[in-house]
Short mmCIF file of C-alpha atoms in Angstrom, two decimals:
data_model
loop_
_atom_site.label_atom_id
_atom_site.label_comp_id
_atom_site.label_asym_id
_atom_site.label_seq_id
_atom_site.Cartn_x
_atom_site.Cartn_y
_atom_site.Cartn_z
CA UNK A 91 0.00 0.00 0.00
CA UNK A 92 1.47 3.46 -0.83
CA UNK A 93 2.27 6.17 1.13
CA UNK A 94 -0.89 8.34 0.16
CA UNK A 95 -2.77 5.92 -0.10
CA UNK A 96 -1.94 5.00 3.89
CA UNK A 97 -2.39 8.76 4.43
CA UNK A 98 -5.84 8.98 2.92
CA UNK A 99 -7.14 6.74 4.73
CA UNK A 100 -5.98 7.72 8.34
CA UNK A 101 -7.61 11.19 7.22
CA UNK A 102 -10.96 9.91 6.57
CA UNK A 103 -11.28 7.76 9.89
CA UNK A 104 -13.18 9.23 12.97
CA UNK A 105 -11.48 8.33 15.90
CA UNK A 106 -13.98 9.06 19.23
CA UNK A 107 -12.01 10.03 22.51
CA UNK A 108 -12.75 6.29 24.32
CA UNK A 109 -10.23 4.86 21.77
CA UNK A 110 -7.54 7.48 21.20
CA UNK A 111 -7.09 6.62 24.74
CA UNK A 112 -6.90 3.32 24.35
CA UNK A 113 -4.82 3.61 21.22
CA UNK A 114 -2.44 5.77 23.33
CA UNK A 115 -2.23 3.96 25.82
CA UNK A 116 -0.86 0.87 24.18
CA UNK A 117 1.80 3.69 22.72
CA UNK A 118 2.37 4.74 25.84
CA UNK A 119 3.44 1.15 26.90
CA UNK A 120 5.66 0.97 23.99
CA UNK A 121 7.22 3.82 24.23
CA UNK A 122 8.38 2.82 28.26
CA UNK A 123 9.93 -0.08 27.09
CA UNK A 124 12.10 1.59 24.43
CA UNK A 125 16.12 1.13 24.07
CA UNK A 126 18.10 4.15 23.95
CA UNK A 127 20.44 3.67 20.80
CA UNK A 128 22.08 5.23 17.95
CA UNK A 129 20.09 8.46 16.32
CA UNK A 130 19.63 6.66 12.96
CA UNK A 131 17.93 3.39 15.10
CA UNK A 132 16.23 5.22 16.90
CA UNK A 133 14.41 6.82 14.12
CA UNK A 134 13.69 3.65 12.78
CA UNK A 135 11.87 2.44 15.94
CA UNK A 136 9.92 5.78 16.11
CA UNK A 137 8.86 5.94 12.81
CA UNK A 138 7.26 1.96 13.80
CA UNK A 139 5.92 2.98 16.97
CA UNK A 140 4.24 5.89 15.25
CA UNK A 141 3.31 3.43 12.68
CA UNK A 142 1.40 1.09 15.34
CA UNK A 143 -0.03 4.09 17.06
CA UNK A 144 -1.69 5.45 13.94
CA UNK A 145 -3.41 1.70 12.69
CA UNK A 146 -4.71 1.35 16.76
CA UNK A 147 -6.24 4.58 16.39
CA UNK A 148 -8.49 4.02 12.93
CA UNK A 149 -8.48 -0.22 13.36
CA UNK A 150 -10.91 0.75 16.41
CA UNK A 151 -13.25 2.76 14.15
CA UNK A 152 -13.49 1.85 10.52
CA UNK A 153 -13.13 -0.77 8.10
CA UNK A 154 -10.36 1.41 6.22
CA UNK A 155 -8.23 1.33 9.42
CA UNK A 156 -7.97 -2.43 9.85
CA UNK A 157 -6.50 -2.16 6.31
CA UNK A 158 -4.24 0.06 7.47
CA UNK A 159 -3.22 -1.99 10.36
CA UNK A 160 -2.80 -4.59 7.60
CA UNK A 161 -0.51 -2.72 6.04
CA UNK A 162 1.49 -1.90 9.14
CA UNK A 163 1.81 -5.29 9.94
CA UNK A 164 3.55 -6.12 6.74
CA UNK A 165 5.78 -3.09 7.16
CA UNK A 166 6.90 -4.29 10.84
CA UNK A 167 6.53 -7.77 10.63
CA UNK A 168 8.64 -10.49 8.91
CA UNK A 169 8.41 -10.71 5.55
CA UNK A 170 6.88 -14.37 3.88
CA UNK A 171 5.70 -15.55 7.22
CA UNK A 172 3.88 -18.40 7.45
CA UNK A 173 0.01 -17.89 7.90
CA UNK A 174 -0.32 -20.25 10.29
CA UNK A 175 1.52 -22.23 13.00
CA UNK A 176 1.91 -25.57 10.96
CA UNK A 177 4.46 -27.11 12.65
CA UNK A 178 7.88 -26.20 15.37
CA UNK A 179 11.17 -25.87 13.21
CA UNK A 180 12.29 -28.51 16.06
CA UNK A 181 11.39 -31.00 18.73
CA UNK A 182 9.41 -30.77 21.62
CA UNK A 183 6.26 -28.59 23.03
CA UNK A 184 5.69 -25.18 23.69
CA UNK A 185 3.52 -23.66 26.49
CA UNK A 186 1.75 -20.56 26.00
CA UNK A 187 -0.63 -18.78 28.38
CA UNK A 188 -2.36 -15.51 28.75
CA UNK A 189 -6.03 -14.30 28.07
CA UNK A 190 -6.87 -16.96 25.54
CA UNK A 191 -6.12 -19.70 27.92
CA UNK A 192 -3.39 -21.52 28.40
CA UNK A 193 -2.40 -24.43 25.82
CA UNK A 194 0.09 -26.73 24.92
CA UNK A 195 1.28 -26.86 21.22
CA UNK A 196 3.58 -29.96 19.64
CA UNK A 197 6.08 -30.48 17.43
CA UNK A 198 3.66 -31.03 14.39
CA UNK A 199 1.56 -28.06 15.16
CA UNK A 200 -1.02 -29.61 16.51
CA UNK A 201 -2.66 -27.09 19.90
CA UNK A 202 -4.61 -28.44 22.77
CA UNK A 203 -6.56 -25.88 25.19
CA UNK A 204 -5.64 -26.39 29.17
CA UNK A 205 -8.33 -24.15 30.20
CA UNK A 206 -8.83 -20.30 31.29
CA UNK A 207 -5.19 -19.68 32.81
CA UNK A 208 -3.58 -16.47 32.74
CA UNK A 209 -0.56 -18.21 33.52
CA UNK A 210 1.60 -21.80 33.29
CA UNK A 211 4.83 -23.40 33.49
CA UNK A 212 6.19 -26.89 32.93
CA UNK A 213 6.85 -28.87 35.83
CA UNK A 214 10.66 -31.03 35.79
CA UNK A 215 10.92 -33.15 32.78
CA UNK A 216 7.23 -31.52 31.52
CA UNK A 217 5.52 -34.25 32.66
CA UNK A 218 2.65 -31.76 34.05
CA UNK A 219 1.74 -28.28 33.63
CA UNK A 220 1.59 -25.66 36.91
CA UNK A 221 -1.08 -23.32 35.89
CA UNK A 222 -2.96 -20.45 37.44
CA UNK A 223 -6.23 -18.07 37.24
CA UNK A 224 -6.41 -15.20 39.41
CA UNK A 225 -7.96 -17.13 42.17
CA UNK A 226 -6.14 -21.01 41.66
CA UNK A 227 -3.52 -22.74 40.86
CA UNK A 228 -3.73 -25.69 39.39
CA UNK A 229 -1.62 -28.81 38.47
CA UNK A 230 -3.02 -30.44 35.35
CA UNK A 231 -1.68 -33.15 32.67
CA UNK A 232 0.06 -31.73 29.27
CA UNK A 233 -3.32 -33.35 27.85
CA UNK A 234 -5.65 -31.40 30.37
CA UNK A 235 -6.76 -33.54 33.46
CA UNK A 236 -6.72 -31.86 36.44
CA UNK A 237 -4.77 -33.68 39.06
CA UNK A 238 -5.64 -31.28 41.80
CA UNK A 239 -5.93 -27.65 42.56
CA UNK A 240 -6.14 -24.72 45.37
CA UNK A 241 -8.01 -21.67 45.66
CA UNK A 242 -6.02 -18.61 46.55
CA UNK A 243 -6.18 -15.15 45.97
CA UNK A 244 -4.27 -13.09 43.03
CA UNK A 245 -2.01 -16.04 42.02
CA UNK A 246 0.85 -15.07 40.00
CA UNK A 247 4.48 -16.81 38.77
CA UNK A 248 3.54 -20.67 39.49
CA UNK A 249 6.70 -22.26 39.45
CA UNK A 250 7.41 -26.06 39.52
CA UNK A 251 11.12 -27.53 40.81
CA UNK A 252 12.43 -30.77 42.30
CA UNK A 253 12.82 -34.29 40.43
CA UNK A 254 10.93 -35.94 39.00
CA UNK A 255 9.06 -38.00 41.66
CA UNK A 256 9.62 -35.65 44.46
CA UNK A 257 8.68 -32.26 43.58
CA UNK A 258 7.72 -28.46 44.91
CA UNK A 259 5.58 -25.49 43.84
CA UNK A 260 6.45 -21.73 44.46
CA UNK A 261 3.90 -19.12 43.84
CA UNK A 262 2.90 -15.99 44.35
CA UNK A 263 -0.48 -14.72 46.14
CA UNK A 264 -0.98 -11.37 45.79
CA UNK A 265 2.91 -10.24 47.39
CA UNK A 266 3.37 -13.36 49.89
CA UNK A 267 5.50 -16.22 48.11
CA UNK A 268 4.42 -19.60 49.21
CA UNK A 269 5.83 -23.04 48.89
CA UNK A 270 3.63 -26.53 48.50
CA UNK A 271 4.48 -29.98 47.56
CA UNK A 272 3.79 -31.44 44.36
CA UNK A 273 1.28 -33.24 45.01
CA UNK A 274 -0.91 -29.98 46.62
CA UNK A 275 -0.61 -30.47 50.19
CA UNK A 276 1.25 -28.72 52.76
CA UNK A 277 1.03 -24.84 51.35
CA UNK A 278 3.17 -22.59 53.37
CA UNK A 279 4.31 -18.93 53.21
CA UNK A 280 7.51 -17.87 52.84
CA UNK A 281 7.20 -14.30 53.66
CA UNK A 282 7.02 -10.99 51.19
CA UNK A 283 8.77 -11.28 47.88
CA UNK A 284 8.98 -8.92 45.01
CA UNK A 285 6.65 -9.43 41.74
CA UNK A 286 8.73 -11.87 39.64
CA UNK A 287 8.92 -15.17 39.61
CA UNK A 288 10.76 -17.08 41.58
CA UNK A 289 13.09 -19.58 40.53
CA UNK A 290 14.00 -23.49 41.72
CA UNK A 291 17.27 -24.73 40.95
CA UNK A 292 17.72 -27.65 38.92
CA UNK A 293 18.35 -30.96 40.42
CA UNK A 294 16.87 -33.19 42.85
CA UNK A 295 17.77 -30.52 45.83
CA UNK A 296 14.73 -27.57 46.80
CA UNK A 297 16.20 -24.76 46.40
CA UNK A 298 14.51 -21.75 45.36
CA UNK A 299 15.86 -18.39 44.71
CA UNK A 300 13.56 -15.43 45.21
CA UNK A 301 13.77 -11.47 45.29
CA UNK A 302 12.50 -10.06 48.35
CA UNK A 303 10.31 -7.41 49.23
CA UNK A 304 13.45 -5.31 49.50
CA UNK A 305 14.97 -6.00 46.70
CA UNK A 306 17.73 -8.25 47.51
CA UNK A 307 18.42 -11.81 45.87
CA UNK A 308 18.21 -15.17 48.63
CA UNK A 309 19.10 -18.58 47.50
CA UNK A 310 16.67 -20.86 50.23
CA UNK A 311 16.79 -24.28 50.71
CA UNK A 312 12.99 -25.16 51.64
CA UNK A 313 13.94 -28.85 53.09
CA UNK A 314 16.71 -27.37 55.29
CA UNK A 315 14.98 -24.05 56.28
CA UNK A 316 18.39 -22.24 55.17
CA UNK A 317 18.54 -19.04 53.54
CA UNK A 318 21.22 -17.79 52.37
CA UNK A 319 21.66 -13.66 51.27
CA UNK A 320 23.33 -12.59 47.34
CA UNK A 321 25.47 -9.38 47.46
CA UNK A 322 23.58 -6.35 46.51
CA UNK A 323 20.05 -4.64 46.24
CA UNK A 324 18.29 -4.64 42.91
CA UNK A 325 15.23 -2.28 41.95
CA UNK A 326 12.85 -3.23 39.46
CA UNK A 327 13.88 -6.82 39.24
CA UNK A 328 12.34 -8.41 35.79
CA UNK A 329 13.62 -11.96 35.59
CA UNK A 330 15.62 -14.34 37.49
CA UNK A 331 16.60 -17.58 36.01
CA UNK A 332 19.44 -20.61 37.17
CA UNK A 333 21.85 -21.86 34.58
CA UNK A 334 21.08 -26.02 33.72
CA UNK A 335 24.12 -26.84 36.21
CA UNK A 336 22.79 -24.83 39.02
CA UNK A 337 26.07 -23.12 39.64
CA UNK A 338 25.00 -19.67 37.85
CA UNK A 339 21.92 -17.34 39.24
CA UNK A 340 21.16 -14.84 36.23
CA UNK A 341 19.04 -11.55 37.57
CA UNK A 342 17.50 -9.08 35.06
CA UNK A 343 16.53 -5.64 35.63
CA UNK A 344 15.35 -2.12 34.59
CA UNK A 345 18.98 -0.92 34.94
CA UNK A 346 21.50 -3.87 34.90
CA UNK A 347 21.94 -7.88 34.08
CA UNK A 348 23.80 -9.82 36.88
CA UNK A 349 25.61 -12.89 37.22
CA UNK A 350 26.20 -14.38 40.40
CA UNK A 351 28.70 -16.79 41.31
CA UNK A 352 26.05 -18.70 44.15
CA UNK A 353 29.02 -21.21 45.62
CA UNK A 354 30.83 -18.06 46.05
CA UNK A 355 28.18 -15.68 46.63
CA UNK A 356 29.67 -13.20 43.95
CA UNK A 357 28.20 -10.81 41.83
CA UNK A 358 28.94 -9.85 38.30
CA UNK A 359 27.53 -7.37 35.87
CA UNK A 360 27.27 -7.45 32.90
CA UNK A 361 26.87 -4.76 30.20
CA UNK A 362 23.19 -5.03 29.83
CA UNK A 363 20.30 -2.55 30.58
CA UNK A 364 16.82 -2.87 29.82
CA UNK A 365 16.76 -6.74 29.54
CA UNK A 366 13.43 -7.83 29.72
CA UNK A 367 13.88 -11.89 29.85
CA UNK A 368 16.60 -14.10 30.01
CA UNK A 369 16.79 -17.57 29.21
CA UNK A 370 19.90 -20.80 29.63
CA UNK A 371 19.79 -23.14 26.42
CA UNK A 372 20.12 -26.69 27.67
CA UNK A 373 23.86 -27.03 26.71
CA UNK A 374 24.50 -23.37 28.88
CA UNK A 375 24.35 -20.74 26.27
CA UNK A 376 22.62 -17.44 28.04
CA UNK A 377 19.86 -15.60 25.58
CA UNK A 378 18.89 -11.82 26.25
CA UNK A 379 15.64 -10.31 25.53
CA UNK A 380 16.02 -6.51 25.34
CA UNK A 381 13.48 -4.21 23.52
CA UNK A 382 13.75 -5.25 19.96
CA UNK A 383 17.09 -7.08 20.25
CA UNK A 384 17.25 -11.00 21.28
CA UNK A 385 20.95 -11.21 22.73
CA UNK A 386 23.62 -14.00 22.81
CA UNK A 387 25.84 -13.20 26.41
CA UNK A 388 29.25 -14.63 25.44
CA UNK A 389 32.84 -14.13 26.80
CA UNK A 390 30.53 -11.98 29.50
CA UNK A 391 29.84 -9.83 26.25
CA UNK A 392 26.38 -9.04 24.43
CA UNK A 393 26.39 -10.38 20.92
CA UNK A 394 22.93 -9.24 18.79
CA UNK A 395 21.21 -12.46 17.51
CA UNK A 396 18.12 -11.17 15.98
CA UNK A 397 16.83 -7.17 15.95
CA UNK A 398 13.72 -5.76 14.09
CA UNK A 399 11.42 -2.94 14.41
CA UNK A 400 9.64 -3.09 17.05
CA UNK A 401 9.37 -4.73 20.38
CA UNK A 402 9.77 -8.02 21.27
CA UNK A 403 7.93 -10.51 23.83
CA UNK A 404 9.00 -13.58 25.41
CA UNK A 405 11.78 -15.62 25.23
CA UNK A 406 12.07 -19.62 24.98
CA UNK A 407 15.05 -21.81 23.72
CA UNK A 408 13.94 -25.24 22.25
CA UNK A 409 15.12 -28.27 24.15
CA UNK A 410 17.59 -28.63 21.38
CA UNK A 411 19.12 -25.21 21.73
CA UNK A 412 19.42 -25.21 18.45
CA UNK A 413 16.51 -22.31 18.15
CA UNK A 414 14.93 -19.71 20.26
CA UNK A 415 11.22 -18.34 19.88
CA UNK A 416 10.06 -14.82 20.62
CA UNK A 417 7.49 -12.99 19.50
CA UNK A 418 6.82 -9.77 17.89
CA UNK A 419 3.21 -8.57 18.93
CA UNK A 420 2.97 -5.49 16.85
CA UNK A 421 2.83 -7.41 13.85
CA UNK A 422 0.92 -10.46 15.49
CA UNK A 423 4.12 -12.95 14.86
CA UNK A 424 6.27 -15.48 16.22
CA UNK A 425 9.60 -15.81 15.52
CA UNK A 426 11.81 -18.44 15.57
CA UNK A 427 15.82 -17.66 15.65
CA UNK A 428 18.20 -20.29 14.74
CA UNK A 429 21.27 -19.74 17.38
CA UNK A 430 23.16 -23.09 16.23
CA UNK A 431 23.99 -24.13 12.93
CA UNK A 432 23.31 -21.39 11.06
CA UNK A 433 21.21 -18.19 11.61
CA UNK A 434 17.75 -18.70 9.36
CA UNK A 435 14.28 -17.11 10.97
CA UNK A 436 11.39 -18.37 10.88
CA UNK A 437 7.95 -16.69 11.22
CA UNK A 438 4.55 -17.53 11.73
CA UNK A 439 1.55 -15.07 11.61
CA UNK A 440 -1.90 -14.48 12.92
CA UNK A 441 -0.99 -16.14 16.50
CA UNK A 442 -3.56 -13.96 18.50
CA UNK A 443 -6.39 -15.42 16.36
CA UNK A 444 -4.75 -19.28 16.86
CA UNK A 445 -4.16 -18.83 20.91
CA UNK A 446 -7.71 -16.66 21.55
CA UNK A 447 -5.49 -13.93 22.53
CA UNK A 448 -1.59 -12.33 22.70
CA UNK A 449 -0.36 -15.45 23.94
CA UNK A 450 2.86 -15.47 26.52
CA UNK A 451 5.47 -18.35 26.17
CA UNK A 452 6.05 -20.13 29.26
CA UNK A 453 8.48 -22.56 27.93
CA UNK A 454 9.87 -24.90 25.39
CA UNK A 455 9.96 -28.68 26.91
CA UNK A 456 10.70 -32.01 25.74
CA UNK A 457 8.20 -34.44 25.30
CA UNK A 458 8.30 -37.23 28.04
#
């Protein structure tokens, strides 16, 4: 679509007040999660986010604007997508949640529906899912039976650790983290914790790391009763995620990416701002979500994967890690990355309409 033509149409379209605000709002969103970079990037982006902006506003009102938003789409997005989700460029599952539901998709494409959860994750070796509504949690098969469930209030970041016949849930309600065994019994709380998930460490051991209240990173051990304190403070904390060996805690925030030694209770940072997720490949390899920009951390040094337009969501690395998925919601895509064996992308359109909904990825398992 041409220039004018784009511009004729935005002219003709009637906006009322009730969505410029919601238009601007979702601008205003965008625009917060920006990266400061180089002028000529940063033009880029802008001319994007305006792009978005302008679409929201006449999508909400007219027939012509949902071409437009067409049009934007094509302009952001990646070009010869596939229209569909027809099958994962690897092995394994994904799980998605978020206000479609939360479902399970496999290797050949194929999606099944878990039920109305806002949020998931995969429990050790994915042989259940951990998934919660505002008001439960619930432990359910990768096929959908419930195996049992407790009501709470405002449950957020279910988190499943432990082997895999002797296991333990961490979750949020409301700002108290709690702590149950696998099998649902036993819930106790842990005490005030900051809004981001929590984090078990792998192996047959129950160790959880959290970020308090105050903003400071504890490694506990939930058998022993043990807690023991990570240097530093940390505002705005985004992610926090163990490396496969358990030797390596990795904490994300607004302002800085930090590595800490936990044997030797060391901290490192790294020369990251603005990372939004971070994710360990199976074989070790530490991916960086930041803005537009999926990152590679090697040699303690940021290496740019992937980078487009606009901003990205999510972050999963297939059990392979030969590939990692994001996705790019402004032009209603996923993307898949190749990080091993070459660097091809992959994209597939029109998720929203596939998962009810923006979908979030909550992980990329193996199938038992």
């Amino acid at each position: 679509m041409s220039d004018p033509t784009v511009k004729r149409l935005l002219e003709s379209a009637v906006a009322d007040p009730a969505a410029e605000q919601r238009a601007w709002a979702v601008v205003e969103a965008a625009y917060a999660e920006r990266v400061p970079v180089v002028r000529p990037r940063r033009l880029r982006v802008a001319v994007a986010v305006a792009a978005v902006a302008a679409a929201a506003v006449a999508a909400v009102v007219s027939a012509p604007g949902r071409a437009v938003v067409d049009a934007v789409r094509k302009s952001i997005g990646i070009e010869h997508a596939q229209p569909a989700l027809f099958r994962l460029p690897t092995s394994g599952r994904v799980l998605v949640s978020g206000a479609g539901g939360a479902w399970v998709v496999a290797a050949d494409g194929s999606t099944r529906r878990l039920g109305s959860y806002t949020e998931a994750s995969w429990s050790p070796h994915a042989l259940y899912v951990l998934a919660a509504s505002r008001d439960e949690l619930a432990a359910l098969e990768p096929g959908g039976t419930i195996r049992w469930t407790l009501a709470r209030s405002d449950v957020r970041f279910p988190r499943w650790g432990g082997s895999r016949t002797d296991t333990r849930v961490a979750y949020l309600s409301g700002t108290t983290l709690h702590v149950v065994a696998g099998d649902g019994t036993g819930d106790a709380p842990l005490g005030p914790a900051a809004l981001v998930a929590p984090a078990w460490r792998p192996g047959d051991r129950h160790v959880l790391a959290y970020v308090t209240a105050h903003g400071s990173v504890v490694v506990r051990d939930t058998d022993a009763r043990t807690t023991a304190p990570l240097p530093g403070t940390y505002g705005t904390p985004r992610s926090l995620t163990w490396s496969p060996d358990g030797r390596t805690l990795v904490l994300a925030t607004a302002a800085t990416l930090v590595r800490f030694d936990v044997a030797a209770r060391v901290a490192h940072r790294l020369p990251v701002r603005n990372a939004s997720a971070v994710a360990f490949s199976g074989s070790g390899r530490l991916a960086v979500l930041r803005g537009s920009s999926v990152l590679l951390v090697e040699g303690g040094r940021p290496v740019t994967l992937f980078a487009t337009s606009a901003p990205l969501a999510g972050l999963a690395w297939s059990p392979d890690s030969r590939w990692l998925l994001t996705g790019l919601p402004a032009a209603d895509q996923w993307i898949f990355v190749q990080a091993r064996g070459g660097r091809r992308v992959l994209a597939v359109s029109h998720v929203r309409g596939q998962f009810g909904g923006a979908p979030q990825l909550d992980g990329w398992a193996t199938a038992p």
